[in-house]
XYZ file of C-alpha atoms in Angstrom:
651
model
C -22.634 158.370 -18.662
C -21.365 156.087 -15.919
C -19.191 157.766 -13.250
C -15.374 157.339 -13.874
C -13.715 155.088 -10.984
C -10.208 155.529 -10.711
C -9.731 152.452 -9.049
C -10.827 150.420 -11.380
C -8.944 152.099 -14.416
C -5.907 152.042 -12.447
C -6.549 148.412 -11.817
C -7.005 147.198 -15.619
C -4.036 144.422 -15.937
C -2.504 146.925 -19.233
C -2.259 150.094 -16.887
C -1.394 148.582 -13.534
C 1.973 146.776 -15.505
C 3.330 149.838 -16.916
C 2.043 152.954 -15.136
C 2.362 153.560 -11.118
C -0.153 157.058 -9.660
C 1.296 159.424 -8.492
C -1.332 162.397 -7.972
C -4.791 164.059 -9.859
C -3.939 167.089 -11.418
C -7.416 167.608 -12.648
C -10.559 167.264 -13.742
C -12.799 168.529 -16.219
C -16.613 167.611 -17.178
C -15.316 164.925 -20.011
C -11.959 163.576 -18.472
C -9.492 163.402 -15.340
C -5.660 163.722 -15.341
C -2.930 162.119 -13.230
C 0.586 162.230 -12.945
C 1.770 158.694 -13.384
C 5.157 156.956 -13.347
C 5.859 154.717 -16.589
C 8.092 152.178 -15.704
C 8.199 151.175 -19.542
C 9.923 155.042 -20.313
C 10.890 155.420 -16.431
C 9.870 159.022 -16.315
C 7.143 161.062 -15.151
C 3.564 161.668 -17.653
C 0.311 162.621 -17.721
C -2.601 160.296 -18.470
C -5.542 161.446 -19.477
C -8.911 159.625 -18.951
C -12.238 160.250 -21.015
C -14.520 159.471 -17.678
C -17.885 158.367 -20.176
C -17.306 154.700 -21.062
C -17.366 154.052 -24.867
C -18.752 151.738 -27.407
C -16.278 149.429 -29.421
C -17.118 151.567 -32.471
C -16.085 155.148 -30.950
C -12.837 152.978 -29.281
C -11.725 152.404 -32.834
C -12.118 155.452 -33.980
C -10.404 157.048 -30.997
C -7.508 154.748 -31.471
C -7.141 155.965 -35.152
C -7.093 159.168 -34.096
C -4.891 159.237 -31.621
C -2.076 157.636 -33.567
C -2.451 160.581 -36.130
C -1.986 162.932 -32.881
C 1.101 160.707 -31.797
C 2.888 161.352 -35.377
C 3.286 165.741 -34.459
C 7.159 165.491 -33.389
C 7.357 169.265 -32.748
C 9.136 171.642 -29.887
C 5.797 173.584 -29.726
C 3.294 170.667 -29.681
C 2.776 168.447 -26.320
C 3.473 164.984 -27.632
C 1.312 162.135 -27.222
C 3.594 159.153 -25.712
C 0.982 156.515 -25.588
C -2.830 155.722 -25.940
C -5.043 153.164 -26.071
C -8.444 151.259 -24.340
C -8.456 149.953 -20.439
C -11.740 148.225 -19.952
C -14.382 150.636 -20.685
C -11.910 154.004 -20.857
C -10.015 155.456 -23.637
C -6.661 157.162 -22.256
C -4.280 158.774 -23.453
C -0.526 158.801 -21.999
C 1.401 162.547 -22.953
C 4.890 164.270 -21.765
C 4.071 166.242 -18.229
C 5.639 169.729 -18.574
C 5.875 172.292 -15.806
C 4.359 175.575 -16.874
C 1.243 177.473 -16.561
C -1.258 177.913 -19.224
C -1.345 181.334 -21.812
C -5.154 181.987 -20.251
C -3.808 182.234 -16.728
C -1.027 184.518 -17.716
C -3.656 186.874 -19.291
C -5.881 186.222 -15.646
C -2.956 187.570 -13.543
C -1.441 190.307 -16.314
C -5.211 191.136 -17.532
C -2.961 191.807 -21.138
C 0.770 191.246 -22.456
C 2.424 194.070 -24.119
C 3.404 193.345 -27.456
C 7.083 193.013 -27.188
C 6.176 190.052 -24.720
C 3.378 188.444 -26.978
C 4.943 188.500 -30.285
C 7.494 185.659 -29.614
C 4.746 183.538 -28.110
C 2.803 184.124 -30.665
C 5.688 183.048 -33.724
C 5.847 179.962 -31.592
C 2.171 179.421 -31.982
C 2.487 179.543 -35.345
C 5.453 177.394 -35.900
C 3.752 174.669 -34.170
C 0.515 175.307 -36.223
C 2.730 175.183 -39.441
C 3.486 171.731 -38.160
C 0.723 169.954 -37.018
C -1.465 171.241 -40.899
C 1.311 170.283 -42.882
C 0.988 166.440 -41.234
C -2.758 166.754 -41.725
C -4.175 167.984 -38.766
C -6.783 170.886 -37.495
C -6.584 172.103 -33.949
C -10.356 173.578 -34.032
C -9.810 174.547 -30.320
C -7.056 176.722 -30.105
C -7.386 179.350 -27.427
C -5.493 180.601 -24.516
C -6.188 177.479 -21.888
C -4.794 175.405 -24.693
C -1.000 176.849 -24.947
C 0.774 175.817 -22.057
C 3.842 178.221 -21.036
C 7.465 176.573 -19.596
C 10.389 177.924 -18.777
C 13.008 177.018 -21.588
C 16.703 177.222 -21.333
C 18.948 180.812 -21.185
C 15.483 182.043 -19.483
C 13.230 181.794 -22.998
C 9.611 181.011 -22.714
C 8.870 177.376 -24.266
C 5.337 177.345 -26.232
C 3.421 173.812 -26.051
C -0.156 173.717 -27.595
C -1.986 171.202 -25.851
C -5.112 168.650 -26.641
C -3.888 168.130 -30.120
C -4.584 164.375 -28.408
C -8.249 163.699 -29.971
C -7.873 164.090 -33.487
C -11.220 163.957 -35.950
C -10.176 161.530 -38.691
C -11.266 162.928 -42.504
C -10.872 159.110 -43.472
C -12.886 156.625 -42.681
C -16.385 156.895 -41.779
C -18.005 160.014 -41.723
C -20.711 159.628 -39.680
C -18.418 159.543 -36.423
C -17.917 163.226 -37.192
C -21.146 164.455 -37.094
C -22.501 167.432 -40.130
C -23.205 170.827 -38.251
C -21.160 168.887 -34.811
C -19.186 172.708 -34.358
C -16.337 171.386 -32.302
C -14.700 174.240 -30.657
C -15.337 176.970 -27.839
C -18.182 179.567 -28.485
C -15.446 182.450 -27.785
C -12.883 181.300 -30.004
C -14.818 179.510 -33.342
C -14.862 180.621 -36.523
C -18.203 181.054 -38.502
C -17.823 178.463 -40.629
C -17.616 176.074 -37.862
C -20.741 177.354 -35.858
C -22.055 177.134 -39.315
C -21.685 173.159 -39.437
C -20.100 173.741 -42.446
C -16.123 171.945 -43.179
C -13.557 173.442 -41.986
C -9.356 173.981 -43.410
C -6.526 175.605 -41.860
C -8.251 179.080 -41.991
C -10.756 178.301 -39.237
C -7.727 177.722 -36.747
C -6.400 181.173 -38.565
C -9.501 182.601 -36.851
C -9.377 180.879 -33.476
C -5.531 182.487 -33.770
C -6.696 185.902 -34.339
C -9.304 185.402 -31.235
C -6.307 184.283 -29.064
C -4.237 187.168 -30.103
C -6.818 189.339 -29.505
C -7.862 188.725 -26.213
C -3.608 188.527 -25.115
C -3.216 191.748 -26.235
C -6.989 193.671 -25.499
C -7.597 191.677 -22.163
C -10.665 189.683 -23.829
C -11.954 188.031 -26.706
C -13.184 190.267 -29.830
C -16.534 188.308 -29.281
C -18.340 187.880 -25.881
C -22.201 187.176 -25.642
C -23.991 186.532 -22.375
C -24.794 183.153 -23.503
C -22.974 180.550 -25.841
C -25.571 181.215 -28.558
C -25.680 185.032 -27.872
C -21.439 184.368 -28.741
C -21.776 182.291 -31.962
C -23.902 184.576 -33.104
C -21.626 187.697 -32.704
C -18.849 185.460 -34.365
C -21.087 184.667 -37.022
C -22.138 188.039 -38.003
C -21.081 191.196 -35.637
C -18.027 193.091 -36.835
C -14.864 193.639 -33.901
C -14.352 196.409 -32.108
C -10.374 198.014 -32.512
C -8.179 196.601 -30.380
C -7.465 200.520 -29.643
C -10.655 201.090 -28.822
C -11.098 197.868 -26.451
C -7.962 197.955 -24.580
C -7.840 202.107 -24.315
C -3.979 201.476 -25.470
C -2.822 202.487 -29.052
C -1.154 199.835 -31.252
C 0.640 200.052 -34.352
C -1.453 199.660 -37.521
C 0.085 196.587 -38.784
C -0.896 194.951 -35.241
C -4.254 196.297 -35.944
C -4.300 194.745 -39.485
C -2.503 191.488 -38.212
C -5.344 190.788 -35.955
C -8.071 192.023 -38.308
C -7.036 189.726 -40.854
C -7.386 187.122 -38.881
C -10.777 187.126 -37.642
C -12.295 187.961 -40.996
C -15.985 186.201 -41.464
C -14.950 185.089 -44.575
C -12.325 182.215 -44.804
C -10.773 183.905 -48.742
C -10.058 187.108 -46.309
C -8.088 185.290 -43.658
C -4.170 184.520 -43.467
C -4.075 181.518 -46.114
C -1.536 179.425 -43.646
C 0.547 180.101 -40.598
C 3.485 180.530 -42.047
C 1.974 183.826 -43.576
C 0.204 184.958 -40.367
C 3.853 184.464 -38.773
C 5.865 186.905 -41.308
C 2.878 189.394 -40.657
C 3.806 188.800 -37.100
C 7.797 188.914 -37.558
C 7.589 192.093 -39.885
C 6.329 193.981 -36.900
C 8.958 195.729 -34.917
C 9.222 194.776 -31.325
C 9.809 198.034 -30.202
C 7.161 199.706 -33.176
C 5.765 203.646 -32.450
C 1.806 202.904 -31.313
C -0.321 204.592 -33.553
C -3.859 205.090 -33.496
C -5.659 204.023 -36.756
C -9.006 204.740 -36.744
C -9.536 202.531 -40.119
C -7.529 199.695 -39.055
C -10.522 197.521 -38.291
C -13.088 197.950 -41.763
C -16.160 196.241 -40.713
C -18.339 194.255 -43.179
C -20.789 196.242 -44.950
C -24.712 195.729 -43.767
C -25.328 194.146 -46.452
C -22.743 191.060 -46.338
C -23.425 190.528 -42.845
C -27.774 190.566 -42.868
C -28.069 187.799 -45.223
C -25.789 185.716 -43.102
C -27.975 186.174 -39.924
C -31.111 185.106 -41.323
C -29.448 182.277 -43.388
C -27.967 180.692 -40.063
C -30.606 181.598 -37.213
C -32.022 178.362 -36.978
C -28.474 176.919 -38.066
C -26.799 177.877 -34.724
C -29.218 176.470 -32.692
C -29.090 173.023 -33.723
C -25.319 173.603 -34.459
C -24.859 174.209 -31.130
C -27.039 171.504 -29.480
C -24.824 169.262 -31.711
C -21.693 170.924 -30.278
C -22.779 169.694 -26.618
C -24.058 166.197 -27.586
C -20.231 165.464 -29.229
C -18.682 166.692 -26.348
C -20.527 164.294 -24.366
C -18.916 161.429 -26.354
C -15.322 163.174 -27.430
C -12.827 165.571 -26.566
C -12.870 169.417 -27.971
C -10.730 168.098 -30.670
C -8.291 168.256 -33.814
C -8.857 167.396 -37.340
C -7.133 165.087 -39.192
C -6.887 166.155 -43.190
C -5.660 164.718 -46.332
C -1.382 165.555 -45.933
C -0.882 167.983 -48.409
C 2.059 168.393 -51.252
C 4.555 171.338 -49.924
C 4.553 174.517 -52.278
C 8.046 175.935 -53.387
C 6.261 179.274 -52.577
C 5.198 177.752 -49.106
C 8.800 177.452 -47.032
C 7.147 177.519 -43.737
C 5.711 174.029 -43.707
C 8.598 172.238 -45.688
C 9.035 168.722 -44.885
C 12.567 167.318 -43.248
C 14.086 166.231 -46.783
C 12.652 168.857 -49.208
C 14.666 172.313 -50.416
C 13.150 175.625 -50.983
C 13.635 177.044 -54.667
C 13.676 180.417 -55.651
C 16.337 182.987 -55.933
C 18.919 181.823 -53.255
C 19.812 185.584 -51.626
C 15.830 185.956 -51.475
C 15.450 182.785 -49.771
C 18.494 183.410 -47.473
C 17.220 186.689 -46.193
C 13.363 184.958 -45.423
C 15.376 182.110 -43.548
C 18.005 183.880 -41.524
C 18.350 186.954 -39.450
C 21.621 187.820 -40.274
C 21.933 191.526 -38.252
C 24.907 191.082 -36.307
C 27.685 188.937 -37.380
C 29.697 189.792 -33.843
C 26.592 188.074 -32.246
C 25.540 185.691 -34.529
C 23.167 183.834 -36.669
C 19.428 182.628 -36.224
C 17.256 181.214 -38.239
C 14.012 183.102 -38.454
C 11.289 180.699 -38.955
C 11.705 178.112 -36.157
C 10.595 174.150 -37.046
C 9.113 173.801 -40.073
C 11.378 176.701 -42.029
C 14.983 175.528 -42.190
C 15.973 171.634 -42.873
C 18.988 169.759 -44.112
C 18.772 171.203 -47.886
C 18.176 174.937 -47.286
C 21.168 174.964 -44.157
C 23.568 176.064 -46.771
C 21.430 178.787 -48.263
C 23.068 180.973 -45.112
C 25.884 180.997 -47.665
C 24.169 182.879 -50.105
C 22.638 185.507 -47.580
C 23.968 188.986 -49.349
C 25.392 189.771 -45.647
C 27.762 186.738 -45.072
C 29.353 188.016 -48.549
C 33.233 187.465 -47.659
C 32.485 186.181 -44.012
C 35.071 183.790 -43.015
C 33.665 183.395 -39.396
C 30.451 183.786 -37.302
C 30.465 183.942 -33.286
C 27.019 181.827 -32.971
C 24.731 180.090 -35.386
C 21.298 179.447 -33.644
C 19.555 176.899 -35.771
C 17.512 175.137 -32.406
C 13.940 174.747 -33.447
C 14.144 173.687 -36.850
C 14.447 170.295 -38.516
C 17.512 170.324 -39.011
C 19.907 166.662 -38.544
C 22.848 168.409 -38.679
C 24.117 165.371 -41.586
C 24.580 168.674 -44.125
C 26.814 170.651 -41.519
C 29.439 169.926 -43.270
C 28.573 172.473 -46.412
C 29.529 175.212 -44.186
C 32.968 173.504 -43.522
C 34.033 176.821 -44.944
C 32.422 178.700 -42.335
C 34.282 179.341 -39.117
C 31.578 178.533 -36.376
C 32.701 178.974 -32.969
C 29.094 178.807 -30.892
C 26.158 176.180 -32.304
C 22.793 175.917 -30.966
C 21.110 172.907 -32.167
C 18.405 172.062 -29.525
C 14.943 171.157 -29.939
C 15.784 169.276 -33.469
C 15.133 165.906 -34.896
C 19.288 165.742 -34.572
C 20.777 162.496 -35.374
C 24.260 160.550 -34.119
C 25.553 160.800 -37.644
C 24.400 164.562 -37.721
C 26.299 165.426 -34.170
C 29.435 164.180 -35.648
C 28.744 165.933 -38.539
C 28.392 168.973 -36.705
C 31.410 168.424 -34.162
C 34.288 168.143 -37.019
C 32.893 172.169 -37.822
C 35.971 174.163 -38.330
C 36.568 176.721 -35.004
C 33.608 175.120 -32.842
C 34.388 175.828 -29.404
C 30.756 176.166 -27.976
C 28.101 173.454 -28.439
C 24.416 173.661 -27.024
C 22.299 170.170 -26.966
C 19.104 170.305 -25.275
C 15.765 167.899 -26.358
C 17.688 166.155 -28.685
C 15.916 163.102 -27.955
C 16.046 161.464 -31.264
C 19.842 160.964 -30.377
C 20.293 157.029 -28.980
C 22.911 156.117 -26.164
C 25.897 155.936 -28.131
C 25.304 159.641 -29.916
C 28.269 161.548 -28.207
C 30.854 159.081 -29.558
C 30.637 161.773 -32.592
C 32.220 164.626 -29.682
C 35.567 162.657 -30.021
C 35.964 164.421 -33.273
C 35.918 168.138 -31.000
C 38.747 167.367 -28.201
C 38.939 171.641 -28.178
C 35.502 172.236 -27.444
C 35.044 174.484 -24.463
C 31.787 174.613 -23.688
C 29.243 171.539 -23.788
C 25.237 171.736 -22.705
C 24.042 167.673 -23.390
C 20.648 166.418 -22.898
C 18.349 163.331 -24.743
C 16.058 160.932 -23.213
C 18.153 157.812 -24.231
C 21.542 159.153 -22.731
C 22.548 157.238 -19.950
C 25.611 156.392 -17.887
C 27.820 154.764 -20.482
C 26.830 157.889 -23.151
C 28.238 160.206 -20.798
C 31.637 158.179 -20.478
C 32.112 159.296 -24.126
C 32.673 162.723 -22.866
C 36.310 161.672 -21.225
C 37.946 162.859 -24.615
C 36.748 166.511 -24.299
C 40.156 167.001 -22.477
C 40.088 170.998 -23.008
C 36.316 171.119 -21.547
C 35.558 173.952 -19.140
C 31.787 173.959 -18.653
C 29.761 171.563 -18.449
C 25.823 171.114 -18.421
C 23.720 168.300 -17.813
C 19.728 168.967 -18.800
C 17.436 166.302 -17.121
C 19.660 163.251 -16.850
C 20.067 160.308 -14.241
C 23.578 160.366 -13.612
C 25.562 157.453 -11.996
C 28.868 157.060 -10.658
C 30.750 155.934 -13.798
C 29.176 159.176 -15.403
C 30.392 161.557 -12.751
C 33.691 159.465 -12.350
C 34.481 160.089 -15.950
C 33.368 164.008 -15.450
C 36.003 164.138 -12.693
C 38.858 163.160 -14.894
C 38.157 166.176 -17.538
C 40.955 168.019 -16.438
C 39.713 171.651 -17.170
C 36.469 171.630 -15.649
C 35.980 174.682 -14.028
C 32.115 174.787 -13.790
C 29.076 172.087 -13.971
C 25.871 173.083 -13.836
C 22.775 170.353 -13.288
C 19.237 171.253 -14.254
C 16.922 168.726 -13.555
C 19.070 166.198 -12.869
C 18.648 162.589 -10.497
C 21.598 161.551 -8.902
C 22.573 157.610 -7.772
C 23.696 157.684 -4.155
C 27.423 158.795 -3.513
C 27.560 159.304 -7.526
C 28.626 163.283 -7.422
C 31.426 163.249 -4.169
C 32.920 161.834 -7.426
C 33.477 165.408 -8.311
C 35.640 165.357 -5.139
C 38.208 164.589 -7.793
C 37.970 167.497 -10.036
C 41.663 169.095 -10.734
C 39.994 172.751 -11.248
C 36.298 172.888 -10.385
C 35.515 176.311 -9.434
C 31.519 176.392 -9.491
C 28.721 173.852 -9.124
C 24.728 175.052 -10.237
C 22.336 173.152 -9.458
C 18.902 174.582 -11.487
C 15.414 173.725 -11.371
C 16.701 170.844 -8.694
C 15.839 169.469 -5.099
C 18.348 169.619 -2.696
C 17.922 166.468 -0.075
C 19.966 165.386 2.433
C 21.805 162.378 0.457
C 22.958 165.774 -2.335
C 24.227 167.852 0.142
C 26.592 165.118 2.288
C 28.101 164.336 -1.188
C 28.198 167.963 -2.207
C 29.853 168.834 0.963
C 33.040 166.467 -0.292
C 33.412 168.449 -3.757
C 35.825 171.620 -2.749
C 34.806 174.434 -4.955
C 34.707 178.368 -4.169
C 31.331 178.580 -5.518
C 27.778 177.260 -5.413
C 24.590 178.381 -7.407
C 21.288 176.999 -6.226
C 18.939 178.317 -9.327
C 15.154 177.545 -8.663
C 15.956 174.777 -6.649
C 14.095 173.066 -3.366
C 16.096 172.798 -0.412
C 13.983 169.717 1.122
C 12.889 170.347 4.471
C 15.193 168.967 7.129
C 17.949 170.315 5.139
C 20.306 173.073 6.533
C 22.229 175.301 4.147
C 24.423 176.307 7.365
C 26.264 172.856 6.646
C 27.730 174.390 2.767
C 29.633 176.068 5.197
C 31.839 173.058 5.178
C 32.289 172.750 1.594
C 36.125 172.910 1.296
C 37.493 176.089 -0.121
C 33.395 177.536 -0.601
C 33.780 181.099 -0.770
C 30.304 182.407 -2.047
C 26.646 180.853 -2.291
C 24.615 182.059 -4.673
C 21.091 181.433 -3.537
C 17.704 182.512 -6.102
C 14.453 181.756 -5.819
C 14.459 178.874 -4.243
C 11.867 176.948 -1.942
C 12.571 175.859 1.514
C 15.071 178.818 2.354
C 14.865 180.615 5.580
C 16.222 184.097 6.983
C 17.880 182.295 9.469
C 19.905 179.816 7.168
C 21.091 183.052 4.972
C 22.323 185.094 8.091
C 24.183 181.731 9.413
C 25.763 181.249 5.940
C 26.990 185.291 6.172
C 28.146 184.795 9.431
C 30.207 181.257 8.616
C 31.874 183.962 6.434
C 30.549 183.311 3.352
C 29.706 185.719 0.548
C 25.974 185.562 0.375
C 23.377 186.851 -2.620
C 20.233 185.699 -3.295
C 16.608 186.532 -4.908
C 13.975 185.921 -2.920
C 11.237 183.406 -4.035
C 8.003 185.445 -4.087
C 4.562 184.080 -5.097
C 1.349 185.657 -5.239
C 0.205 184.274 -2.015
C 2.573 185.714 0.198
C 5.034 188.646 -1.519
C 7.619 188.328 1.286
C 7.373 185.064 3.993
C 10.474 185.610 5.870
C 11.831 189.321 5.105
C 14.022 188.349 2.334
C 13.174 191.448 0.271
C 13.841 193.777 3.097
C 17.049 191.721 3.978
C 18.126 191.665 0.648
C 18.598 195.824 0.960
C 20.304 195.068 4.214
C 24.533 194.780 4.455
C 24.159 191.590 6.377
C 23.933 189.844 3.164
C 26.067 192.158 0.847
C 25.549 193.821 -2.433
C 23.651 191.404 -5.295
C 24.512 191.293 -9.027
């Protein structure tokens, strides 16, 4: 293996053109990852590089592989951008999130409660319901392989990362190696220390390992070596997660996980989708019991036969494991796509409808406990589509509805072209984000009789000219817009929202003909901007604003060129969420904000005690939550000051 030379990748004529380093973010024993600039997509991504050059044989193969990673469109999957070969090196080019990874969650919590694991967990399994119905294995799920980032209204996103090496099933087989048992010793299933082929079910079983060691503190299976570990997979029965942990759980947690992690593949969750309604059907806030039978080991005889017949199996299974990791990623499987089921709703493709008894399939698809709060759809991407959206009709509960507060459809794959069979259906709140929504399908959705609230966020499959369709909703109140291909002229389109009186922007570069046309809505009470670039002198625009009341600005950075234009816009209030006040920068100065009544300051970086006291002092109603991190649980008194009247009560 030749030693990887960063200049020299970063030199290659078809990297240098499109992307620009930024920074390492790290390094493992196979590859190296950056944060890079494409200029192409003019956004920030990670690039992976295998550090072993490759033959021209394994660079075809990669390539093949890779493009069958690139096809998983999913909320819950990281998505390959880009790929391909730069001299000697395979890369491969994927969307950079911000988040920290399930396994160091588990590091600094030692365990997650269930209440708090369950909903990562669903989204686990939505994204697996995804990524097998398009043909592809994981065969290395575990906890350093789900990333966690914060999603919008304070929800946990899920992203399962290194789907990006796939194993092809076409092609030729001897680039996937017999007895090769891709995979980590603590999380594979038998039949893959086995050598033997794999389905779905052995990524059931890496599942149930995950789970486990969330909820218990550690894997069900932990030798002192990596064979000592296959070998326990292979043939030792699990201890209780009662009995690990010292905490009680309810049976059908107990039974959940068992199932799981059975030796035999027939005895395991047959798909995802049925792992996630054993997961659903527990109650969040379930009575812990102790079962003492919840965990039925195999019987000495099963498990004896299977330790002789692989003893000399694991060894040169696992000696294969390490010589393929030399050459490839711990990767994915690509399989033959398979036919949906009618019996099989959680891995329906975009087009198809469930059949069945309507009311039967209405309960499965939507939670429909509260009509005062509203609607959601229970199964996340891969459950609802076009075809089934009007099955909410036939849910026994909306029997005589007329009108729902909130339908919550975001995570599905849903266009939103069939909104329009619910044109019956009074629907004052939609939330439609993370979906493969199209322009037709927003316009579809904005003639929906009552709408008044409308939530858009990763909607990237919407082009520039998408919010033309909003025309159709001049009463809409409330408007949250984000998509990679909206740009200055999109947001123009929003002038006819004339009774708008919030307004959020989700990671958009906003110019001054956007924020020119934002001033003129004549209603605008709040805006709030999370992630958002600005051109210079684009938001004193707002200056212009007839009624703005509040400005947010979340997840931001707050540099000098934001706050002289920010300083022009007279509101009474101003939220900095998360947000980095760049150093140089002196919050004293919002005291000049005309009419600025209150700052509302939490967890942000780059805040000192002194700037808070100045801003009370200026006269200004101050709250704020401190910013604490593990390194230092209070740098400049803010906790203590918080409990102090020199800043005033917080809410």
């Amino acid at each position: 293996m030749e030693l990887f030379d960063p200049d020299e990748f970063f030199n290659q004529q078809e990297i240098a053109g499109r992307y620009q380093l930024k920074e390492k973010l790290g390094e493992g024993g196979l590859g190296v990852v950056y944060s890079v600039h494409d200029r192409t997509l003019d956004r920030i991504v990670a690039i992976k590089v295998l550090k072993a050059e490759v033959s021209e044989e394994l660079a075809v193969r990669f390539q093949r592989e890779a493009k069958a990673a690139a096809r998983l469109q999913q909320a819950n999957i990281l998505q390959v951008l880009d790929f391909g070969v730069a001299g000697n090196y395979l890369y491969l080019v994927m969307e950079l999130v911000e988040g920290r990874s399930l396994a160091d969650l588990i590091e600094e919590r030692q365990f997650l409660e269930w209440k708090e694991a369950a909903p990562l967990f669903v989204q686990i399994c939505d994204g697996m319901a995804n990524a097998h119905y398009n043909g592809i294995y994981h065969r290395d799920l575990k906890p350093s392989n789900i990333m966690l980032v914060d999603g919008e209204d304070g929800e946990t996103l899920v992203k399962i990362v290194d789907f990006g090496l796939a194993k092809s099933a076409e092609g030729d087989q001897s680039l996937t190696r017999e007895g090769a048992g891709i995979g980590s010793p603590l999380y594979m299933s038998p039949e893959q220390a086995e050598g033997k082929n794999v389905d779905e079910r052995a990524d059931i079983y890496s599942m149930g390992c995950l789970m486990y060691e969330t909820l218990a503190g550690e894997p069900p299976f932990m030798g002192a070596t990596a064979v000592e570990t296959i070998m326990k997979q292979v043939s030792e029965a699990p201890v209780p997660l009662s009995e690990k942990s010292g905490r009680t759980f309810p049976d059908a947690v107990e039974d959940c996980v068992r199932t799981c992690i059975q030796k035999e593949p027939s005895k395991r969750f047959k798909h995802f989708g049925l792992l996630k309604d054993a997961i659903e059907a527990v109650p969040i806030q379930a009575p812990e019991t102790r079962s003492e039978s919840s965990f039925i080991p195999e019987s000495a005889s099963n498990t004896k036969p299977r330790i002789i017949a692989i003893a000399t199996t694991i060894l040169a299974a696992l000696f294969c494991f390490f010589a393929y990791n030399l050459m490839t990623s711990d990767a994915p499987e690509v399989v033959p796509k398979k036919e949906n089921s009618p019996q099989d709703p959680f891995v329906n493709p975009i087009s198809e409808k469930i059949e069945g008894d309507p009311k039967t399939v209405a309960k499965r698809l939507f939670d429909v406990r509260d009509l005062e709060t509203g609607v959601r759809v229970k199964g996340g991407m891969g459950t609802i589509n076009d075809q089934n959206l009007e099955l909410l009709l036939a849910h026994p509960d909306m029997s005589g509805v007329e009108s729902i507060r909130n339908l919550d459809v975001k995570r599905t794959m849903i266009t939103g072209e069939t909104f329009d069979r619910l044109q019956g259906l009074a629907i004052s709140e939609v939330r439609v984000g993370y979906c493969p929504l199209t322009d037709k399908g927003l316009a579809v959705i904005a003639r929906s009789k009552g709408l008044r609230q409308l939530y858009l966020e990763n909607n990237d499959s919407l082009s520039k000219d998408a919010l033309k369709g909003l025309g159709q909703c001049p009463s809409l109140l409330y408007l949250e817009v984000s998509g990679k291909q909206l740009d200055d002229c999109s947001i123009t389109d929003l002038g006819a929202l004339k009774h708008l009186l919030y307004l959020k922007f989700i990671e958009l570069k906003l110019g001054k003909s956007a924020l020119k046309t934002v001033s003129g809505l004549p209603r605008l009470a709040t805006i709030n901007f999370r992630k958002c670039e600005f051109a210079p002198g684009s938001l004193s625009f707002l200056s212009r604003c007839k009624n703005l009341e509040r400005v947010t600005f979340e997840l931001s950075v707050l540099d000098a060129g934001t706050l002289t234009d920010l300083l022009k816009i007279p509101v009474k209030s101003i939220l900095l969420d998360r947000t980095e006040v760049e150093p140089g920068v002196d919050l004293l100065d919002l005291a000049k904000v005309p009419g600025l009544e209150e700052v509302d300051i939490a967890q942000c970086k780059g805040v000192t005690r002194a700037m808070l006291v100045a801003l009370r002092k200026a006269g200004l109603r101050v709250k704020f939550k401190p910013l604490i991190t593990r390194e230092d649980k209070d740098p400049f008194g803010l906790e203590e000051l918080s409990k102090s009247k020199m800043l005033g009560p917080q809410e």
